[in-house]
PDB file of C-alpha atoms and ligand atoms in Angstrom:
ATOM      1  CA  MET J   1     -12.542  -8.916  16.911  1.00 65.00           C
ATOM      2  CA  ALA J   2     -13.219 -11.536  14.274  1.00 90.00           C
ATOM      3  CA  PHE J   3     -13.021 -10.103  10.782  1.00 97.00           C
ATOM      4  CA  GLU J   4     -15.502 -11.132   8.116  1.00 97.00           C
ATOM      5  CA  THR J   5     -14.124  -9.537   4.972  1.00 98.00           C
ATOM      6  CA  ILE J   6     -10.392  -9.953   5.524  1.00 98.00           C
ATOM      7  CA  THR J   7      -8.068 -12.504   7.076  1.00 98.00           C
ATOM      8  CA  VAL J   8      -5.020 -11.586   9.091  1.00 98.00           C
ATOM      9  CA  ASP J   9      -2.018 -13.796   9.641  1.00 98.00           C
ATOM     10  CA  THR J  10       1.044 -12.775  11.595  1.00 97.00           C
ATOM     11  CA  SER J  11       3.971 -15.125  11.506  1.00 95.00           C
ATOM     12  CA  ASP J  12       7.484 -14.222  12.530  1.00 92.00           C
ATOM     13  CA  ASP J  13       7.446 -10.469  12.237  1.00 96.00           C
ATOM     14  CA  ILE J  14       5.329 -10.102   9.105  1.00 98.00           C
ATOM     15  CA  THR J  15       1.570  -9.508   9.069  1.00 98.00           C
ATOM     16  CA  VAL J  16      -0.297 -10.571   5.944  1.00 98.00           C
ATOM     17  CA  ILE J  17      -3.742  -9.044   5.481  1.00 98.00           C
ATOM     18  CA  THR J  18      -5.785 -10.795   2.795  1.00 98.00           C
ATOM     19  CA  LEU J  19      -8.877  -9.152   1.348  1.00 98.00           C
ATOM     20  CA  ASN J  20     -11.575 -11.787   1.359  1.00 98.00           C
ATOM     21  CA  ARG J  21     -14.849 -11.021  -0.398  1.00 98.00           C
ATOM     22  CA  PRO J  22     -14.480 -13.605  -3.160  1.00 97.00           C
ATOM     23  CA  ASP J  23     -18.066 -13.294  -4.394  1.00 97.00           C
ATOM     24  CA  ALA J  24     -17.522  -9.623  -5.212  1.00 98.00           C
ATOM     25  CA  LEU J  25     -13.892  -9.856  -6.365  1.00 98.00           C
ATOM     26  CA  ASN J  26     -12.888  -8.162  -3.107  1.00 98.00           C
ATOM     27  CA  ALA J  27     -14.870  -5.031  -3.894  1.00 98.00           C
ATOM     28  CA  LEU J  28     -14.224  -2.500  -1.173  1.00 98.00           C
ATOM     29  CA  ASN J  29     -17.317  -1.878   0.893  1.00 97.00           C
ATOM     30  CA  GLN J  30     -17.538   0.061   4.158  1.00 96.00           C
ATOM     31  CA  GLN J  31     -17.093  -3.062   6.239  1.00 97.00           C
ATOM     32  CA  LEU J  32     -14.021  -4.255   4.374  1.00 98.00           C
ATOM     33  CA  LEU J  33     -12.295  -0.888   4.550  1.00 97.00           C
ATOM     34  CA  GLN J  34     -13.187  -0.543   8.220  1.00 97.00           C
ATOM     35  CA  GLU J  35     -11.748  -3.980   8.955  1.00 98.00           C
ATOM     36  CA  LEU J  36      -8.681  -3.305   6.834  1.00 98.00           C
ATOM     37  CA  CYS J  37      -8.005  -0.065   8.700  1.00 98.00           C
ATOM     38  CA  GLN J  38      -8.393  -1.803  12.029  1.00 98.00           C
ATOM     39  CA  ALA J  39      -6.077  -4.653  11.053  1.00 98.00           C
ATOM     40  CA  LEU J  40      -3.467  -2.256   9.681  1.00 98.00           C
ATOM     41  CA  GLU J  41      -3.583  -0.154  12.837  1.00 98.00           C
ATOM     42  CA  GLU J  42      -3.279  -3.233  15.046  1.00 98.00           C
ATOM     43  CA  ALA J  43      -0.250  -4.385  13.062  1.00 98.00           C
ATOM     44  CA  ASP J  44       1.203  -0.885  13.175  1.00 98.00           C
ATOM     45  CA  GLY J  45       0.878  -0.848  16.954  1.00 97.00           C
ATOM     46  CA  SER J  46       2.067  -4.416  17.506  1.00 97.00           C
ATOM     47  CA  ASP J  47       5.523  -5.118  18.954  1.00 95.00           C
ATOM     48  CA  GLN J  48       5.724  -8.236  16.790  1.00 96.00           C
ATOM     49  CA  THR J  49       4.990  -6.828  13.315  1.00 98.00           C
ATOM     50  CA  ARG J  50       7.825  -5.192  11.400  1.00 97.00           C
ATOM     51  CA  CYS J  51       6.358  -5.233   7.902  1.00 98.00           C
ATOM     52  CA  ILE J  52       2.839  -5.618   6.512  1.00 98.00           C
ATOM     53  CA  ILE J  53       1.639  -7.216   3.275  1.00 98.00           C
ATOM     54  CA  VAL J  54      -1.803  -6.464   1.840  1.00 98.00           C
ATOM     55  CA  THR J  55      -2.983  -8.946  -0.748  1.00 98.00           C
ATOM     56  CA  GLY J  56      -6.119 -10.363  -2.356  1.00 98.00           C
ATOM     57  CA  SER J  57      -6.964 -13.524  -4.258  1.00 98.00           C
ATOM     58  CA  GLU J  58      -5.560 -15.060  -7.420  1.00 98.00           C
ATOM     59  CA  LYS J  59      -8.361 -13.466  -9.421  1.00 98.00           C
ATOM     60  CA  ALA J  60      -8.557 -10.055  -7.787  1.00 98.00           C
ATOM     61  CA  PHE J  61      -6.609  -7.838  -5.459  1.00 98.00           C
ATOM     62  CA  ALA J  62      -9.773  -5.722  -5.457  1.00 98.00           C
ATOM     63  CA  ALA J  63     -12.132  -4.851  -8.309  1.00 98.00           C
ATOM     64  CA  GLY J  64     -12.836  -1.404  -6.923  1.00 98.00           C
ATOM     65  CA  ALA J  65     -15.171   0.237  -4.507  1.00 98.00           C
ATOM     66  CA  ASP J  66     -18.384  -1.721  -4.090  1.00 98.00           C
ATOM     67  CA  ILE J  67     -20.629  -0.439  -6.858  1.00 98.00           C
ATOM     68  CA  THR J  68     -23.723  -2.006  -5.285  1.00 97.00           C
ATOM     69  CA  GLU J  69     -23.120  -0.066  -2.102  1.00 96.00           C
ATOM     70  CA  MET J  70     -22.469   3.193  -3.963  1.00 96.00           C
ATOM     71  CA  ALA J  71     -25.014   3.105  -6.759  1.00 97.00           C
ATOM     72  CA  ASP J  72     -27.962   4.769  -5.013  1.00 97.00           C
ATOM     73  CA  LYS J  73     -26.050   7.321  -3.010  1.00 97.00           C
ATOM     74  CA  SER J  74     -26.697  11.005  -3.523  1.00 97.00           C
ATOM     75  CA  TYR J  75     -24.173  13.821  -3.576  1.00 97.00           C
ATOM     76  CA  VAL J  76     -25.323  14.721  -0.082  1.00 97.00           C
ATOM     77  CA  ASP J  77     -24.755  11.134   1.093  1.00 96.00           C
ATOM     78  CA  MET J  78     -21.236  11.109  -0.321  1.00 96.00           C
ATOM     79  CA  VAL J  79     -20.269  14.483   1.098  1.00 96.00           C
ATOM     80  CA  GLY J  80     -22.048  13.836   4.367  1.00 95.00           C
ATOM     81  CA  GLN J  81     -20.256  10.524   4.906  1.00 91.00           C
ATOM     82  CA  ALA J  82     -16.989  11.888   3.470  1.00 92.00           C
ATOM     83  CA  TYR J  83     -17.061   8.620   1.537  1.00 92.00           C
ATOM     84  CA  PHE J  84     -13.841   6.648   2.155  1.00 94.00           C
ATOM     85  CA  GLN J  85     -11.935   9.786   3.165  1.00 94.00           C
ATOM     86  CA  ALA J  86     -11.277   8.754   6.764  1.00 95.00           C
ATOM     87  CA  GLN J  87     -10.316   5.238   5.675  1.00 96.00           C
ATOM     88  CA  SER J  88      -7.882   6.553   3.048  1.00 97.00           C
ATOM     89  CA  GLU J  89      -6.277   8.784   5.635  1.00 97.00           C
ATOM     90  CA  ARG J  90      -6.019   5.934   8.137  1.00 98.00           C
ATOM     91  CA  ILE J  91      -4.390   3.642   5.570  1.00 98.00           C
ATOM     92  CA  THR J  92      -1.815   6.225   4.545  1.00 97.00           C
ATOM     93  CA  ALA J  93      -1.097   7.101   8.195  1.00 98.00           C
ATOM     94  CA  ILE J  94       0.336   3.618   8.851  1.00 98.00           C
ATOM     95  CA  ARG J  95       3.979   4.129   9.826  1.00 98.00           C
ATOM     96  CA  LYS J  96       5.372   0.652   9.218  1.00 98.00           C
ATOM     97  CA  PRO J  97       6.199  -0.448   5.670  1.00 98.00           C
ATOM     98  CA  VAL J  98       3.227  -1.858   3.743  1.00 98.00           C
ATOM     99  CA  ILE J  99       3.697  -3.923   0.578  1.00 98.00           C
ATOM    100  CA  ALA J 100       0.815  -4.558  -1.821  1.00 99.00           C
ATOM    101  CA  ALA J 101       1.018  -8.034  -3.390  1.00 99.00           C
ATOM    102  CA  VAL J 102      -1.287  -7.853  -6.396  1.00 99.00           C
ATOM    103  CA  ALA J 103      -2.626 -10.681  -8.544  1.00 98.00           C
ATOM    104  CA  GLY J 104      -5.530 -10.302 -10.939  1.00 98.00           C
ATOM    105  CA  TYR J 105      -7.674  -7.198 -10.980  1.00 98.00           C
ATOM    106  CA  ALA J 106      -6.628  -4.042  -9.141  1.00 98.00           C
ATOM    107  CA  LEU J 107      -9.256  -1.675 -10.465  1.00 98.00           C
ATOM    108  CA  GLY J 108     -10.661   1.627  -9.309  1.00 98.00           C
ATOM    109  CA  GLY J 109     -10.430   1.720  -5.519  1.00 98.00           C
ATOM    110  CA  GLY J 110      -8.411  -1.514  -5.730  1.00 98.00           C
ATOM    111  CA  CYS J 111      -5.707   0.166  -7.790  1.00 98.00           C
ATOM    112  CA  GLU J 112      -5.919   3.144  -5.458  1.00 98.00           C
ATOM    113  CA  LEU J 113      -5.530   0.932  -2.391  1.00 98.00           C
ATOM    114  CA  ALA J 114      -2.475  -0.716  -3.933  1.00 98.00           C
ATOM    115  CA  MET J 115      -1.006   2.732  -4.620  1.00 98.00           C
ATOM    116  CA  MET J 116      -1.606   3.761  -0.993  1.00 98.00           C
ATOM    117  CA  CYS J 117       0.776   0.980   0.003  1.00 98.00           C
ATOM    118  CA  ASP J 118       4.507   1.716  -0.066  1.00 98.00           C
ATOM    119  CA  PHE J 119       5.221  -0.360  -3.121  1.00 98.00           C
ATOM    120  CA  ILE J 120       3.519  -2.917  -5.289  1.00 98.00           C
ATOM    121  CA  ILE J 121       4.777  -6.363  -6.191  1.00 99.00           C
ATOM    122  CA  ALA J 122       2.684  -7.731  -9.028  1.00 98.00           C
ATOM    123  CA  ALA J 123       1.938 -11.211 -10.284  1.00 98.00           C
ATOM    124  CA  ASP J 124       2.181 -11.584 -14.047  1.00 98.00           C
ATOM    125  CA  THR J 125      -1.623 -11.874 -13.999  1.00 98.00           C
ATOM    126  CA  ALA J 126      -2.135  -8.407 -12.495  1.00 98.00           C
ATOM    127  CA  LYS J 127      -4.334  -5.894 -14.270  1.00 98.00           C
ATOM    128  CA  PHE J 128      -4.453  -2.301 -13.106  1.00 98.00           C
ATOM    129  CA  GLY J 129      -7.067   0.198 -14.132  1.00 98.00           C
ATOM    130  CA  GLN J 130      -9.153   3.207 -13.242  1.00 98.00           C
ATOM    131  CA  PRO J 131     -12.398   2.297 -15.012  1.00 98.00           C
ATOM    132  CA  GLU J 132     -14.539   4.793 -13.073  1.00 98.00           C
ATOM    133  CA  ILE J 133     -15.068   6.702 -16.311  1.00 98.00           C
ATOM    134  CA  ASN J 134     -17.233   3.782 -17.483  1.00 98.00           C
ATOM    135  CA  LEU J 135     -19.487   4.414 -14.479  1.00 98.00           C
ATOM    136  CA  GLY J 136     -19.850   8.105 -15.179  1.00 98.00           C
ATOM    137  CA  VAL J 137     -17.540   9.165 -12.360  1.00 98.00           C
ATOM    138  CA  ILE J 138     -13.832   9.618 -11.649  1.00 98.00           C
ATOM    139  CA  PRO J 139     -11.551   8.036  -9.053  1.00 98.00           C
ATOM    140  CA  GLY J 140     -11.978   9.238  -5.489  1.00 97.00           C
ATOM    141  CA  MET J 141      -9.026   7.775  -3.561  1.00 97.00           C
ATOM    142  CA  GLY J 142      -6.010   8.860  -5.570  1.00 97.00           C
ATOM    143  CA  GLY J 143      -6.497   7.408  -9.041  1.00 98.00           C
ATOM    144  CA  THR J 144      -5.955  10.751 -10.704  1.00 98.00           C
ATOM    145  CA  GLN J 145      -3.268  11.873  -8.262  1.00 98.00           C
ATOM    146  CA  ARG J 146      -1.091   8.969  -7.140  1.00 97.00           C
ATOM    147  CA  LEU J 147      -1.361   7.337 -10.567  1.00 98.00           C
ATOM    148  CA  ALA J 148      -0.136  10.530 -12.234  1.00 98.00           C
ATOM    149  CA  HIS J 149       2.785  10.639  -9.786  1.00 96.00           C
ATOM    150  CA  ALA J 150       3.559   6.993 -10.458  1.00 97.00           C
ATOM    151  CA  VAL J 151       3.236   6.744 -14.235  1.00 98.00           C
ATOM    152  CA  GLY J 152       3.206  10.355 -15.462  1.00 98.00           C
ATOM    153  CA  LYS J 153       0.532  12.434 -17.116  1.00 98.00           C
ATOM    154  CA  ALA J 154       0.267  10.603 -20.438  1.00 98.00           C
ATOM    155  CA  LYS J 155      -0.509   7.179 -19.027  1.00 98.00           C
ATOM    156  CA  ALA J 156      -2.583   8.545 -16.134  1.00 98.00           C
ATOM    157  CA  MET J 157      -4.766  10.439 -18.611  1.00 98.00           C
ATOM    158  CA  ASP J 158      -4.955   7.433 -20.919  1.00 98.00           C
ATOM    159  CA  MET J 159      -5.987   5.079 -18.109  1.00 98.00           C
ATOM    160  CA  ASN J 160      -8.475   7.491 -16.561  1.00 98.00           C
ATOM    161  CA  LEU J 161     -10.011   8.703 -19.817  1.00 98.00           C
ATOM    162  CA  THR J 162     -10.287   5.375 -21.619  1.00 98.00           C
ATOM    163  CA  GLY J 163     -10.703   3.124 -18.576  1.00 98.00           C
ATOM    164  CA  ARG J 164      -8.368   0.596 -20.165  1.00 98.00           C
ATOM    165  CA  PHE J 165      -6.414  -1.863 -18.044  1.00 98.00           C
ATOM    166  CA  MET J 166      -2.641  -1.989 -17.782  1.00 98.00           C
ATOM    167  CA  ASP J 167      -1.071  -5.426 -17.568  1.00 98.00           C
ATOM    168  CA  ALA J 168       1.776  -6.276 -15.221  1.00 98.00           C
ATOM    169  CA  GLU J 169       4.481  -5.818 -17.833  1.00 98.00           C
ATOM    170  CA  GLU J 170       3.257  -2.337 -18.721  1.00 98.00           C
ATOM    171  CA  ALA J 171       2.852  -1.497 -15.036  1.00 98.00           C
ATOM    172  CA  LEU J 172       6.473  -2.469 -14.444  1.00 98.00           C
ATOM    173  CA  ALA J 173       7.724  -0.484 -17.431  1.00 98.00           C
ATOM    174  CA  SER J 174       5.651   2.513 -16.274  1.00 98.00           C
ATOM    175  CA  GLY J 175       6.918   2.495 -12.690  1.00 98.00           C
ATOM    176  CA  LEU J 176       3.594   1.588 -11.109  1.00 98.00           C
ATOM    177  CA  VAL J 177       4.993  -1.627  -9.641  1.00 98.00           C
ATOM    178  CA  SER J 178       8.460  -2.471  -8.444  1.00 98.00           C
ATOM    179  CA  ARG J 179       8.592  -6.143  -9.446  1.00 98.00           C
ATOM    180  CA  VAL J 180       6.642  -8.667 -11.496  1.00 98.00           C
ATOM    181  CA  VAL J 181       6.822 -12.371 -10.715  1.00 98.00           C
ATOM    182  CA  PRO J 182       4.961 -15.493 -11.871  1.00 98.00           C
ATOM    183  CA  ALA J 183       1.623 -15.666 -10.038  1.00 98.00           C
ATOM    184  CA  LYS J 184       2.592 -18.788  -8.098  1.00 98.00           C
ATOM    185  CA  LYS J 185       5.603 -16.995  -6.651  1.00 98.00           C
ATOM    186  CA  LEU J 186       3.814 -13.791  -5.658  1.00 98.00           C
ATOM    187  CA  MET J 187       3.543 -14.400  -1.930  1.00 98.00           C
ATOM    188  CA  ASP J 188       7.037 -15.883  -1.685  1.00 98.00           C
ATOM    189  CA  GLU J 189       8.394 -12.779  -3.351  1.00 98.00           C
ATOM    190  CA  ALA J 190       6.356 -10.459  -1.124  1.00 98.00           C
ATOM    191  CA  ARG J 191       7.334 -12.346   2.019  1.00 98.00           C
ATOM    192  CA  GLY J 192      10.968 -12.295   0.922  1.00 98.00           C
ATOM    193  CA  ALA J 193      10.851  -8.537   0.473  1.00 98.00           C
ATOM    194  CA  ALA J 194       9.041  -8.144   3.794  1.00 98.00           C
ATOM    195  CA  ALA J 195      11.614 -10.307   5.572  1.00 98.00           C
ATOM    196  CA  LYS J 196      14.424  -8.161   4.198  1.00 97.00           C
ATOM    197  CA  ILE J 197      12.674  -5.043   5.433  1.00 98.00           C
ATOM    198  CA  ALA J 198      11.876  -6.649   8.788  1.00 97.00           C
ATOM    199  CA  ALA J 199      15.573  -7.315   9.371  1.00 96.00           C
ATOM    200  CA  LYS J 200      16.392  -3.595   9.268  1.00 97.00           C
ATOM    201  CA  SER J 201      15.963  -1.034  11.986  1.00 97.00           C
ATOM    202  CA  LEU J 202      12.272  -0.216  12.120  1.00 97.00           C
ATOM    203  CA  LEU J 203      13.192   3.344  13.091  1.00 97.00           C
ATOM    204  CA  ALA J 204      15.113   3.675   9.826  1.00 98.00           C
ATOM    205  CA  SER J 205      12.433   1.909   7.765  1.00 98.00           C
ATOM    206  CA  MET J 206       9.757   4.210   9.082  1.00 98.00           C
ATOM    207  CA  ALA J 207      12.017   7.172   8.344  1.00 98.00           C
ATOM    208  CA  VAL J 208      12.441   5.992   4.750  1.00 98.00           C
ATOM    209  CA  LYS J 209       8.684   5.707   4.319  1.00 98.00           C
ATOM    210  CA  ASP J 210       8.073   9.094   5.875  1.00 98.00           C
ATOM    211  CA  THR J 211      10.711  10.919   3.837  1.00 98.00           C
ATOM    212  CA  VAL J 212       9.927   9.319   0.470  1.00 98.00           C
ATOM    213  CA  ASN J 213       6.254  10.115   0.974  1.00 97.00           C
ATOM    214  CA  ARG J 214       7.197  13.666   1.899  1.00 97.00           C
ATOM    215  CA  SER J 215       8.796  14.087  -1.527  1.00 97.00           C
ATOM    216  CA  PHE J 216       5.312  13.987  -3.048  1.00 95.00           C
ATOM    217  CA  GLU J 217       4.045  16.763  -0.820  1.00 95.00           C
ATOM    218  CA  VAL J 218       6.718  19.457  -0.778  1.00 97.00           C
ATOM    219  CA  SER J 219       9.281  21.238  -2.963  1.00 98.00           C
ATOM    220  CA  LEU J 220      12.685  19.646  -3.593  1.00 98.00           C
ATOM    221  CA  ALA J 221      14.424  22.080  -1.241  1.00 98.00           C
ATOM    222  CA  GLU J 222      11.910  21.396   1.540  1.00 98.00           C
ATOM    223  CA  GLY J 223      12.112  17.672   0.948  1.00 98.00           C
ATOM    224  CA  LEU J 224      15.906  17.671   1.051  1.00 98.00           C
ATOM    225  CA  ASN J 225      15.825  19.681   4.251  1.00 98.00           C
ATOM    226  CA  TYR J 226      13.348  17.219   5.763  1.00 98.00           C
ATOM    227  CA  GLU J 227      15.479  14.283   4.673  1.00 98.00           C
ATOM    228  CA  ARG J 228      18.668  15.820   6.078  1.00 98.00           C
ATOM    229  CA  ARG J 229      17.033  16.566   9.460  1.00 98.00           C
ATOM    230  CA  THR J 230      15.658  13.027   9.620  1.00 98.00           C
ATOM    231  CA  PHE J 231      19.083  11.618   8.702  1.00 98.00           C
ATOM    232  CA  TYR J 232      20.738  13.650  11.458  1.00 98.00           C
ATOM    233  CA  GLY J 233      18.023  12.515  13.869  1.00 98.00           C
ATOM    234  CA  LEU J 234      18.841   8.852  13.306  1.00 98.00           C
ATOM    235  CA  PHE J 235      22.241   9.501  14.863  1.00 98.00           C
ATOM    236  CA  ALA J 236      20.371   9.690  18.172  1.00 98.00           C
ATOM    237  CA  THR J 237      19.497   5.977  17.846  1.00 98.00           C
ATOM    238  CA  GLN J 238      21.385   2.924  19.054  1.00 97.00           C
ATOM    239  CA  ASP J 239      20.534   1.262  15.750  1.00 98.00           C
ATOM    240  CA  GLN J 240      22.747   3.744  13.902  1.00 98.00           C
ATOM    241  CA  LYS J 241      25.633   2.917  16.255  1.00 98.00           C
ATOM    242  CA  GLU J 242      24.950  -0.797  15.827  1.00 97.00           C
ATOM    243  CA  GLY J 243      24.613  -0.598  12.033  1.00 98.00           C
ATOM    244  CA  MET J 244      27.877   1.247  11.568  1.00 98.00           C
ATOM    245  CA  ALA J 245      29.742  -0.833  14.175  1.00 98.00           C
ATOM    246  CA  ALA J 246      28.542  -4.030  12.492  1.00 98.00           C
ATOM    247  CA  PHE J 247      29.856  -2.772   9.164  1.00 98.00           C
ATOM    248  CA  GLN J 248      33.244  -2.025  10.650  1.00 98.00           C
ATOM    249  CA  GLU J 249      33.352  -5.359  12.470  1.00 98.00           C
ATOM    250  CA  LYS J 250      32.251  -7.195   9.309  1.00 98.00           C
ATOM    251  CA  ARG J 251      29.219  -8.835  10.944  1.00 97.00           C
ATOM    252  CA  GLU J 252      25.434  -8.716  10.582  1.00 95.00           C
ATOM    253  CA  ALA J 253      23.801  -5.843  12.429  1.00 96.00           C
ATOM    254  CA  GLN J 254      21.371  -6.729  15.226  1.00 95.00           C
ATOM    255  CA  PHE J 255      18.888  -3.898  15.217  1.00 96.00           C
ATOM    256  CA  ARG J 256      16.760  -3.361  18.329  1.00 94.00           C
ATOM    257  CA  ASP J 257      14.590  -0.426  17.256  1.00 91.00           C
ATOM    258  CA  LYS J 258      16.162   1.788  19.858  1.00 94.00           C
TER     259      LYS J 258
HETATM  260  C1  HXC P 301     -19.410  -4.646  -6.631  1.00 70.81           C
HETATM  261  C2  HXC P 301     -18.428  -6.187  -7.997  1.00 70.81           C
HETATM  262  C3  HXC P 301     -17.431  -5.277  -8.361  1.00 70.81           C
HETATM  263  C4  HXC P 301     -17.480  -3.970  -7.778  1.00 70.81           C
HETATM  264  C5  HXC P 301     -17.073  -7.108  -9.429  1.00 70.81           C
HETATM  265  N1  HXC P 301     -18.167  -7.322  -8.686  1.00 70.81           N
HETATM  266  N2  HXC P 301     -16.603  -5.865  -9.254  1.00 70.81           N
HETATM  267  N3  HXC P 301     -19.416  -5.875  -7.151  1.00 70.81           N
HETATM  268  N4  HXC P 301     -18.477  -3.708  -6.917  1.00 70.81           N
HETATM  269  N5  HXC P 301     -16.535  -3.049  -8.026  1.00 70.81           N
HETATM  270  C6  HXC P 301     -18.983  -8.524  -8.608  1.00 70.81           C
HETATM  271  C7  HXC P 301     -19.825  -8.715  -9.846  1.00 70.81           C
HETATM  272  O1  HXC P 301     -20.991  -7.949  -9.775  1.00 70.81           O
HETATM  273  C8  HXC P 301     -20.100 -10.202  -9.786  1.00 70.81           C
HETATM  274  O2  HXC P 301     -21.104 -10.449  -8.838  1.00 70.81           O
HETATM  275  C9  HXC P 301     -18.809 -10.761  -9.224  1.00 70.81           C
HETATM  276  O3  HXC P 301     -18.155  -9.663  -8.574  1.00 70.81           O
HETATM  277  C10 HXC P 301     -17.875 -11.286 -10.285  1.00 70.81           C
HETATM  278  O4  HXC P 301     -17.699 -10.275 -11.246  1.00 70.81           O
HETATM  279  P1  HXC P 301     -17.928 -10.512 -12.811  1.00 70.81           P
HETATM  280  O5  HXC P 301     -18.154  -9.187 -13.428  1.00 70.81           O
HETATM  281  O6  HXC P 301     -18.953 -11.544 -13.047  1.00 70.81           O
HETATM  282  O7  HXC P 301     -16.509 -11.095 -13.235  1.00 70.81           O
HETATM  283  P2  HXC P 301     -15.768 -10.945 -14.618  1.00 70.81           P
HETATM  284  O8  HXC P 301     -16.704 -11.148 -15.759  1.00 70.81           O
HETATM  285  O9  HXC P 301     -14.588 -11.850 -14.524  1.00 70.81           O
HETATM  286  O10 HXC P 301     -15.277  -9.423 -14.690  1.00 70.81           O
HETATM  287  C11 HXC P 301     -14.337  -8.969 -13.784  1.00 70.81           C
HETATM  288  C12 HXC P 301     -14.264  -7.414 -13.836  1.00 70.81           C
HETATM  289  C13 HXC P 301     -15.691  -6.830 -13.640  1.00 70.81           C
HETATM  290  C14 HXC P 301     -13.686  -6.954 -15.166  1.00 70.81           C
HETATM  291  C15 HXC P 301     -13.344  -6.985 -12.700  1.00 70.81           C
HETATM  292  O11 HXC P 301     -16.298  -7.458 -12.489  1.00 70.81           O
HETATM  293  C16 HXC P 301     -15.720  -5.347 -13.466  1.00 70.81           C
HETATM  294  O12 HXC P 301     -15.597  -4.601 -14.427  1.00 70.81           O
HETATM  295  N6  HXC P 301     -15.935  -4.899 -12.203  1.00 70.81           N
HETATM  296  C17 HXC P 301     -16.111  -3.480 -11.913  1.00 70.81           C
HETATM  297  C18 HXC P 301     -14.794  -2.767 -11.942  1.00 70.81           C
HETATM  298  C19 HXC P 301     -14.954  -1.271 -11.650  1.00 70.81           C
HETATM  299  O13 HXC P 301     -15.696  -0.576 -12.377  1.00 70.81           O
HETATM  300  N7  HXC P 301     -14.279  -0.790 -10.604  1.00 70.81           N
HETATM  301  C20 HXC P 301     -14.380   0.598 -10.197  1.00 70.81           C
HETATM  302  C21 HXC P 301     -15.479   0.789  -9.164  1.00 70.81           C
HETATM  303  S1  HXC P 301     -15.684   2.494  -8.729  1.00 70.81           S
HETATM  304  P3  HXC P 301     -22.326 -11.412  -9.171  1.00 70.81           P
HETATM  305  O14 HXC P 301     -23.192 -11.320  -7.943  1.00 70.81           O
HETATM  306  O15 HXC P 301     -22.967 -10.928 -10.418  1.00 70.81           O
HETATM  307  O16 HXC P 301     -21.704 -12.782  -9.330  1.00 70.81           O
HETATM  308  C22 HXC P 301     -14.428   2.794  -7.643  1.00 70.81           C
HETATM  309  C23 HXC P 301     -14.392   4.208  -7.104  1.00 70.81           C
HETATM  310  C24 HXC P 301     -13.463   4.329  -5.943  1.00 70.81           C
HETATM  311  O17 HXC P 301     -13.645   1.988  -7.337  1.00 70.81           O
HETATM  312  C25 HXC P 301     -13.604   5.657  -5.268  1.00 70.81           C
HETATM  313  C26 HXC P 301     -13.620   5.576  -3.770  1.00 70.81           C
HETATM  314  C27 HXC P 301     -13.771   6.884  -3.037  1.00 70.81           C
END
């Protein structure tokens, strides 16, 4: 299917999904989120793709959920449609690693989308915020939850209560993003990180994603148990044999996802 609100480019083993509603600063409407979910799921199911990058434009990763689309909705509409719930669940169900490459505004649902990815690489132009308070609402896709996990209560409260934006430097210092690079180098940096990930065993990469995410859901003891079981399970893979043999033979491992 041809997408209208995103572009998708797969080269080598990396799929780059670019949000593309420039006139609305990539505001997330139903169509965009539907297309994004479909593209993510296709990449997740593809034999070629080993890592996914979600990005936007120089000016905006995404300036939030589409306010025009939301403005006239009633409570019953929102509950009845379970507004963006299914899409959020589909995005976070992707099993392959997903990197958010963020330049410009990542606000509201845009910040939440970036936080649904596995980690965020930011351009020095990035601005993160949860300005929903200015609209008389609160975040609805993780802006009070994932942001609090990422940056702690003080900054999550500050951002959500004042609606102020956090620049890239503050986002790095706060743990919201893993790296900050000059805007011109953003995609090179993201592709470099994706290529590193793509060279690993996908079975192990998916296990990392699954177990780190589990740490946000369960107690430490449960999480450690889950990690240990997953670690043991990887000894059933050829990639574990290959990885450890390659180390002993002082050569690069050739992982085959088996
Ligand atoms: C719809 C949007 C939009 C949005 C920007 N636009 N953000 N349209 N929904 N979230 C549109 C503008 O209306 C405008 O269209 C065009 O994009 C350019 O935006 P400007 O405001 O002219 O640009 P600028 O002056 O540079 O300001 C940039 C900005 C501002 C600071 C990002 O646009 C802004 O504050 N946007 C809203 C941010 C926000 O409140 N996000 C949270 C949404 S609620 P026209 O046609 O006039 O040119 C949310 C809840 C998620 O995300 C919960 C989900 C369950």
